[in-house]
One Martini backbone bead per residue (centre of mass of N, CA, C, O) as a GRO file, in nm:
protein
  309
    1MET     BB    1  -0.114   3.762  -8.462
    2LYS     BB    2  -0.164   3.646  -8.766
    3PRO     BB    3  -0.334   3.407  -8.896
    4LEU     BB    4  -0.318   3.145  -9.117
    5ILE     BB    5  -0.590   3.006  -8.997
    6SER     BB    6  -0.942   2.997  -9.058
    7ILE     BB    7  -1.193   2.843  -8.891
    8VAL     BB    8  -1.510   2.753  -9.043
    9LEU     BB    9  -1.825   2.709  -8.866
   10CYS     BB   10  -2.139   2.610  -8.970
   11THR     BB   11  -2.469   2.628  -8.804
   12TYR     BB   12  -2.781   2.409  -8.772
   13ASN     BB   13  -2.965   2.254  -8.547
   14ASN     BB   14  -2.684   2.081  -8.394
   15ALA     BB   15  -2.570   2.094  -8.093
   16ASP     BB   16  -2.464   1.813  -8.000
   17SER     BB   17  -2.265   1.776  -8.233
   18LEU     BB   18  -2.115   2.042  -8.204
   19ALA     BB   19  -1.985   1.984  -7.927
   20ILE     BB   20  -1.794   1.768  -8.030
   21THR     BB   21  -1.640   1.936  -8.241
   22LEU     BB   22  -1.542   2.165  -8.052
   23ASN     BB   23  -1.374   1.982  -7.863
   24GLN     BB   24  -1.183   1.889  -8.088
   25LEU     BB   25  -1.077   2.173  -8.163
   26ALA     BB   26  -0.969   2.240  -7.867
   27THR     BB   27  -0.762   1.959  -7.870
   28MET     BB   28  -0.592   2.004  -8.097
   29ASP     BB   29  -0.332   2.050  -8.275
   30GLN     BB   30  -0.081   2.302  -8.287
   31PRO     BB   31   0.135   2.447  -8.491
   32GLU     BB   32   0.118   2.737  -8.340
   33PRO     BB   33   0.104   3.014  -8.184
   34GLY     BB   34  -0.157   3.190  -8.352
   35ALA     BB   35  -0.229   3.020  -8.627
   36ILE     BB   36  -0.530   3.008  -8.515
   37GLU     BB   37  -0.885   3.029  -8.579
   38ILE     BB   38  -1.234   3.014  -8.453
   39ILE     BB   39  -1.541   3.016  -8.641
   40ILE     BB   40  -1.879   3.061  -8.540
   41VAL     BB   41  -2.186   3.015  -8.731
   42ASP     BB   42  -2.513   3.105  -8.658
   43ASN     BB   43  -2.805   2.998  -8.854
   44ASN     BB   44  -3.070   3.042  -8.685
   45SER     BB   45  -3.100   2.863  -8.432
   46PRO     BB   46  -3.359   2.699  -8.227
   47ASP     BB   47  -3.168   2.589  -8.034
   48HIS     BB   48  -2.869   2.538  -7.811
   49THR     BB   49  -2.621   2.662  -7.965
   50ALA     BB   50  -2.537   2.919  -7.809
   51LYS     BB   51  -2.473   2.778  -7.540
   52ILE     BB   52  -2.257   2.584  -7.640
   53THR     BB   53  -2.066   2.800  -7.761
   54GLN     BB   54  -2.017   2.988  -7.515
   55ALA     BB   55  -1.870   2.773  -7.341
   56ILE     BB   56  -1.621   2.770  -7.531
   57VAL     BB   57  -1.546   3.070  -7.578
   58SER     BB   58  -1.491   3.145  -7.270
   59ASN     BB   59  -1.220   2.928  -7.276
   60HIS     BB   60  -1.139   3.036  -7.585
   61PRO     BB   61  -0.990   3.304  -7.745
   62HIS     BB   62  -0.986   3.162  -8.053
   63PHE     BB   63  -1.290   3.181  -8.020
   64HIS     BB   64  -1.582   3.266  -8.234
   65TYR     BB   65  -1.906   3.430  -8.230
   66TYR     BB   66  -2.179   3.421  -8.474
   67PHE     BB   67  -2.473   3.574  -8.610
   68GLU     BB   68  -2.700   3.451  -8.876
   69GLY     BB   69  -3.025   3.538  -8.992
   70ARG     BB   70  -2.980   3.447  -9.270
   71GLN     BB   71  -3.099   3.195  -9.444
   72GLY     BB   72  -2.812   3.009  -9.512
   73LEU     BB   73  -2.506   2.880  -9.575
   74SER     BB   74  -2.386   3.105  -9.753
   75HIS     BB   75  -2.429   3.333  -9.557
   76ALA     BB   76  -2.256   3.212  -9.329
   77ARG     BB   77  -1.990   3.188  -9.492
   78ASN     BB   78  -1.966   3.491  -9.557
   79THR     BB   79  -1.937   3.574  -9.264
   80GLY     BB   80  -1.679   3.416  -9.213
   81LEU     BB   81  -1.514   3.565  -9.427
   82GLU     BB   82  -1.543   3.851  -9.301
   83LYS     BB   83  -1.415   3.767  -9.006
   84ALA     BB   84  -1.163   3.665  -9.110
   85GLN     BB   85  -0.786   3.676  -9.059
   86GLY     BB   86  -0.676   3.474  -9.239
   87ASP     BB   87  -0.518   3.356  -9.524
   88TYR     BB   88  -0.689   3.104  -9.454
   89ILE     BB   89  -0.982   2.892  -9.516
   90LEU     BB   90  -1.134   2.644  -9.303
   91PHE     BB   91  -1.381   2.410  -9.363
   92THR     BB   92  -1.668   2.305  -9.163
   93ASP     BB   93  -1.884   2.103  -8.953
   94ASP     BB   94  -2.124   1.992  -8.703
   95ASP     BB   95  -2.056   1.667  -8.820
   96ALA     BB   96  -1.751   1.659  -8.757
   97GLU     BB   97  -1.465   1.452  -8.737
   98ILE     BB   98  -1.176   1.552  -8.555
   99PRO     BB   99  -0.855   1.528  -8.574
  100ALA     BB  100  -0.566   1.619  -8.413
  101HIS     BB  101  -0.393   1.671  -8.703
  102TRP     BB  102  -0.549   1.846  -8.904
  103VAL     BB  103  -0.426   2.148  -8.905
  104ARG     BB  104  -0.131   2.062  -8.926
  105LYS     BB  105  -0.149   1.942  -9.213
  106TYR     BB  106  -0.241   2.197  -9.352
  107SER     BB  107   0.004   2.376  -9.278
  108GLU     BB  108   0.214   2.205  -9.429
  109ILE     BB  109   0.102   2.239  -9.717
  110ILE     BB  110   0.108   2.545  -9.726
  111ARG     BB  111   0.422   2.574  -9.675
  112ASN     BB  112   0.516   2.374  -9.914
  113LEU     BB  113   0.293   2.467 -10.169
  114ALA     BB  114   0.106   2.718 -10.188
  115PRO     BB  115  -0.195   2.701 -10.231
  116ASP     BB  116  -0.520   2.801 -10.311
  117CYS     BB  117  -0.622   2.496 -10.275
  118LEU     BB  118  -0.734   2.253 -10.020
  119TYR     BB  119  -0.791   1.891  -9.965
  120SER     BB  120  -0.971   1.612  -9.813
  121LYS     BB  121  -1.103   1.362  -9.661
  122ILE     BB  122  -1.425   1.172  -9.628
  123ASN     BB  123  -1.579   0.984  -9.371
  124ILE     BB  124  -1.823   0.763  -9.318
  125ILE     BB  125  -2.035   0.724  -9.029
  126TRP     BB  126  -2.152   0.411  -8.924
  127ASP     BB  127  -2.384   0.355  -8.640
  128LYS     BB  128  -2.549   0.182  -8.845
  129PRO     BB  129  -2.704   0.025  -9.062
  130LYS     BB  130  -2.745   0.031  -9.373
  131PRO     BB  131  -2.959   0.104  -9.589
  132TRP     BB  132  -3.132  -0.077  -9.825
  133TRP     BB  133  -3.068   0.150 -10.065
  134PHE     BB  134  -2.769   0.137 -10.053
  135ILE     BB  135  -2.519   0.269 -10.276
  136PRO     BB  136  -2.232   0.406 -10.407
  137GLU     BB  137  -2.384   0.640 -10.566
  138TYR     BB  138  -2.447   0.799 -10.277
  139THR     BB  139  -2.183   0.916 -10.156
  140PRO     BB  140  -2.212   1.226 -10.222
  141CYS     BB  141  -2.468   1.261 -10.034
  142PHE     BB  142  -2.252   1.192  -9.780
  143VAL     BB  143  -1.973   1.332  -9.835
  144GLY     BB  144  -1.789   1.133  -9.967
  145LEU     BB  145  -1.414   1.126  -9.980
  146ASP     BB  146  -1.184   0.953 -10.223
  147TYR     BB  147  -0.861   0.995 -10.412
  148GLY     BB  148  -0.658   0.864 -10.233
  149ASP     BB  149  -0.289   0.825 -10.120
  150LYS     BB  150  -0.223   1.084 -10.297
  151THR     BB  151  -0.094   1.363 -10.403
  152LEU     BB  152  -0.282   1.615 -10.595
  153ASP     BB  153  -0.312   1.779 -10.895
  154ILE     BB  154  -0.584   1.983 -10.984
  155ASN     BB  155  -0.741   2.013 -11.343
  156ASP     BB  156  -1.044   1.923 -11.295
  157ILE     BB  157  -1.412   1.874 -11.253
  158HIS     BB  158  -1.390   1.557 -11.104
  159HIS     BB  159  -1.255   1.671 -10.801
  160GLU     BB  160  -1.443   1.747 -10.577
  161PHE     BB  161  -1.526   1.933 -10.307
  162TYR     BB  162  -1.619   1.973  -9.958
  163GLY     BB  163  -1.731   2.167  -9.680
  164LYS     BB  164  -1.606   1.970  -9.449
  165ASN     BB  165  -1.295   1.971  -9.621
  166PHE     BB  166  -1.177   2.286  -9.691
  167CYS     BB  167  -0.926   2.512  -9.845
  168VAL     BB  168  -0.877   2.877  -9.883
  169ARG     BB  169  -0.781   3.155 -10.005
  170LYS     BB  170  -0.909   3.447  -9.915
  171SER     BB  171  -0.851   3.627 -10.164
  172LEU     BB  172  -0.987   3.430 -10.365
  173LEU     BB  173  -1.271   3.420 -10.246
  174ILE     BB  174  -1.322   3.718 -10.296
  175GLU     BB  175  -1.266   3.721 -10.603
  176LEU     BB  176  -1.513   3.498 -10.648
  177GLY     BB  177  -1.759   3.608 -10.442
  178GLY     BB  178  -1.800   3.367 -10.286
  179PHE     BB  179  -2.114   3.264 -10.188
  180ASP     BB  180  -2.404   3.156 -10.326
  181PRO     BB  181  -2.725   3.216 -10.196
  182ASN     BB  182  -2.872   3.012 -10.413
  183LEU     BB  183  -2.695   2.813 -10.256
  184GLY     BB  184  -2.745   2.571 -10.047
  185ARG     BB  185  -2.843   2.547  -9.748
  186GLN     BB  186  -3.200   2.609  -9.627
  187GLY     BB  187  -3.251   2.472  -9.369
  188THR     BB  188  -3.457   2.213  -9.498
  189LYS     BB  189  -3.315   2.268  -9.760
  190LEU     BB  190  -3.126   2.032  -9.976
  191ALA     BB  191  -2.921   2.200 -10.100
  192ALA     BB  192  -2.647   2.289 -10.324
  193GLY     BB  193  -2.330   2.392 -10.502
  194GLU     BB  194  -2.134   2.609 -10.378
  195GLU     BB  195  -1.869   2.446 -10.425
  196THR     BB  196  -1.890   2.381 -10.724
  197LEU     BB  197  -1.864   2.668 -10.834
  198LEU     BB  198  -1.587   2.731 -10.711
  199TYR     BB  199  -1.428   2.498 -10.829
  200ARG     BB  200  -1.468   2.570 -11.128
  201LYS     BB  201  -1.342   2.850 -11.116
  202MET     BB  202  -1.059   2.751 -11.038
  203ILE     BB  203  -1.007   2.570 -11.281
  204TRP     BB  204  -1.058   2.784 -11.507
  205ALA     BB  205  -0.823   2.974 -11.364
  206LYS     BB  206  -0.573   2.793 -11.284
  207LYS     BB  207  -0.550   2.703 -11.004
  208LYS     BB  208  -0.401   2.582 -10.710
  209VAL     BB  209  -0.500   2.245 -10.665
  210VAL     BB  210  -0.512   2.028 -10.366
  211TYR     BB  211  -0.482   1.689 -10.290
  212PHE     BB  212  -0.490   1.526  -9.963
  213PRO     BB  213  -0.490   1.237  -9.728
  214ASP     BB  214  -0.396   1.348  -9.412
  215ALA     BB  215  -0.704   1.512  -9.336
  216ALA     BB  216  -0.929   1.345  -9.229
  217VAL     BB  217  -1.278   1.327  -9.193
  218GLY     BB  218  -1.582   1.285  -9.038
  219HIS     BB  219  -1.933   1.167  -9.080
  220ARG     BB  220  -2.201   1.237  -8.886
  221LEU     BB  221  -2.503   1.098  -8.877
  222LYS     BB  222  -2.821   1.150  -8.911
  223GLU     BB  223  -3.115   0.996  -8.878
  224ARG     BB  224  -3.242   1.098  -9.156
  225GLU     BB  225  -3.006   0.974  -9.345
  226TYR     BB  226  -3.152   0.673  -9.335
  227SER     BB  227  -3.374   0.777  -9.521
  228SER     BB  228  -3.561   0.777  -9.812
  229GLU     BB  229  -3.676   1.066  -9.794
  230ASN     BB  230  -3.402   1.216  -9.783
  231ILE     BB  231  -3.278   1.122 -10.054
  232LYS     BB  232  -3.504   1.236 -10.227
  233LYS     BB  233  -3.468   1.532 -10.140
  234LEU     BB  234  -3.181   1.559 -10.247
  235PHE     BB  235  -3.248   1.518 -10.545
  236VAL     BB  236  -3.463   1.744 -10.580
  237ASP     BB  237  -3.312   1.985 -10.453
  238GLY     BB  238  -3.055   1.948 -10.633
  239ALA     BB  239  -3.186   2.040 -10.901
  240HIS     BB  240  -3.184   2.343 -10.836
  241SER     BB  241  -2.878   2.369 -10.830
  242SER     BB  242  -2.815   2.265 -11.116
  243HIS     BB  243  -2.979   2.482 -11.261
  244HIS     BB  244  -2.826   2.732 -11.160
  245ILE     BB  245  -2.546   2.652 -11.266
  246ALA     BB  246  -2.627   2.627 -11.563
  247LYS     BB  247  -2.707   2.925 -11.600
  248LEU     BB  248  -2.416   3.044 -11.526
  249THR     BB  249  -2.236   2.831 -11.738
  250ALA     BB  250  -2.354   2.855 -12.005
  251GLN     BB  251  -2.268   2.863 -12.358
  252LYS     BB  252  -2.558   2.762 -12.445
  253LYS     BB  253  -2.876   2.904 -12.558
  254ILE     BB  254  -3.243   2.885 -12.509
  255MET     BB  255  -3.425   3.136 -12.431
  256GLY     BB  256  -3.205   3.175 -12.188
  257ARG     BB  257  -3.139   2.869 -12.175
  258PRO     BB  258  -2.981   2.578 -12.103
  259ALA     BB  259  -2.922   2.351 -12.342
  260ARG     BB  260  -2.768   2.104 -12.218
  261MET     BB  261  -2.954   2.043 -11.979
  262LEU     BB  262  -3.194   1.944 -12.142
  263ALA     BB  263  -3.058   1.719 -12.299
  264ASP     BB  264  -2.951   1.561 -12.051
  265SER     BB  265  -3.224   1.518 -11.906
  266VAL     BB  266  -3.365   1.357 -12.127
  267LYS     BB  267  -3.156   1.133 -12.154
  268ASN     BB  268  -3.161   1.047 -11.849
  269LEU     BB  269  -3.459   0.979 -11.836
  270LEU     BB  270  -3.460   0.749 -12.043
  271SER     BB  271  -3.241   0.578 -11.910
  272SER     BB  272  -3.377   0.544 -11.627
  273THR     BB  273  -3.635   0.408 -11.730
  274LEU     BB  274  -3.498   0.158 -11.845
  275LEU     BB  275  -3.344   0.072 -11.583
  276LEU     BB  276  -3.595   0.035 -11.410
  277ALA     BB  277  -3.720  -0.191 -11.575
  278LEU     BB  278  -3.484  -0.390 -11.541
  279ALA     BB  279  -3.487  -0.394 -11.228
  280THR     BB  280  -3.774  -0.507 -11.210
  281ILE     BB  281  -3.727  -0.774 -11.360
  282LYS     BB  282  -3.480  -0.845 -11.146
  283ASN     BB  283  -3.559  -0.752 -10.852
  284ASN     BB  284  -3.395  -0.469 -10.796
  285THR     BB  285  -3.454  -0.252 -10.545
  286THR     BB  286  -3.211  -0.060 -10.530
  287LYS     BB  287  -3.194   0.020 -10.831
  288ARG     BB  288  -3.486   0.108 -10.864
  289TYR     BB  289  -3.470   0.346 -10.665
  290TYR     BB  290  -3.243   0.501 -10.799
  291HIS     BB  291  -3.387   0.546 -11.077
  292TYR     BB  292  -3.627   0.693 -10.958
  293LEU     BB  293  -3.463   0.938 -10.855
  294CYS     BB  294  -3.354   1.021 -11.132
  295ILE     BB  295  -3.629   1.083 -11.249
  296CYS     BB  296  -3.709   1.303 -11.048
  297LYS     BB  297  -3.475   1.493 -11.114
  298ASN     BB  298  -3.522   1.525 -11.428
  299ILE     BB  299  -3.807   1.635 -11.411
  300THR     BB  300  -3.732   1.884 -11.248
  301LEU     BB  301  -3.535   2.005 -11.456
  302ILE     BB  302  -3.740   2.035 -11.687
  303LYS     BB  303  -3.938   2.217 -11.539
  304LEU     BB  304  -3.732   2.445 -11.482
  305TRP     BB  305  -3.662   2.511 -11.773
  306PHE     BB  306  -3.961   2.607 -11.851
  307LYS     BB  307  -4.011   2.807 -11.600
  308THR     BB  308  -3.698   2.919 -11.600
  309PRO     BB  309  -3.497   3.171 -11.755
   0.00000   0.00000   0.00000
């Protein structure tokens, strides 16, 4: 029987957390026999990921393990796309907390609404006090997602999904060219944007995109995610992703470069500099650090604009 949903989980060097997620996937509710398969793609992990995965795969015939040696999350996800047999592909990560009803809720929405793409909430799991610098503006950096408690038809570019909890029709993902290898995590490089580009393509093509609240997953944080160095790296590495997306989608260019990106970066740099000064005067350390990171990001964007045609 061909599965309705192929769950694709790509993993890198996070074996202990992966083991928790795989056990949750192994014990969750099944919509019906044969309705799902689970594909684990090991993206060249140096730890004991293979050992952890093989222990699960050997006891569950609907689990499948693949190794992808090309470093990069987009490479791994494209391998998952290639191997998947389901009509839909449901993506998650090795640090996701999976509820028992997760895939059952997805299958209900698929059968009732037949969307091209569907996605649900992501809750950040704080297992220790939030860092001193945390403010709500950082929520997307922790892939927290909550668009409310009603099912929504999405037709704008401002309700983006994240790779920890979204599902797309396989044929559409192939039509859109899969995931861009120039975007997404690459080992320790904290780039992103691979879902952003797909999301915008779907909206521009007027595909049926649905948000629903009933299949939330949790995000188990790594120790490094509590550090100020990590959030700064996210901002700077993320600038490279934003620059690449701007190059691909720009409607107006100057010397082959995206015109609006430069204008927005300069404007945002000036604004963040002023706001940092005000936060300094008010001795607001959290806001001051946030505006400092925005300055770092926009300086990186401007440098990339002049450096890379």
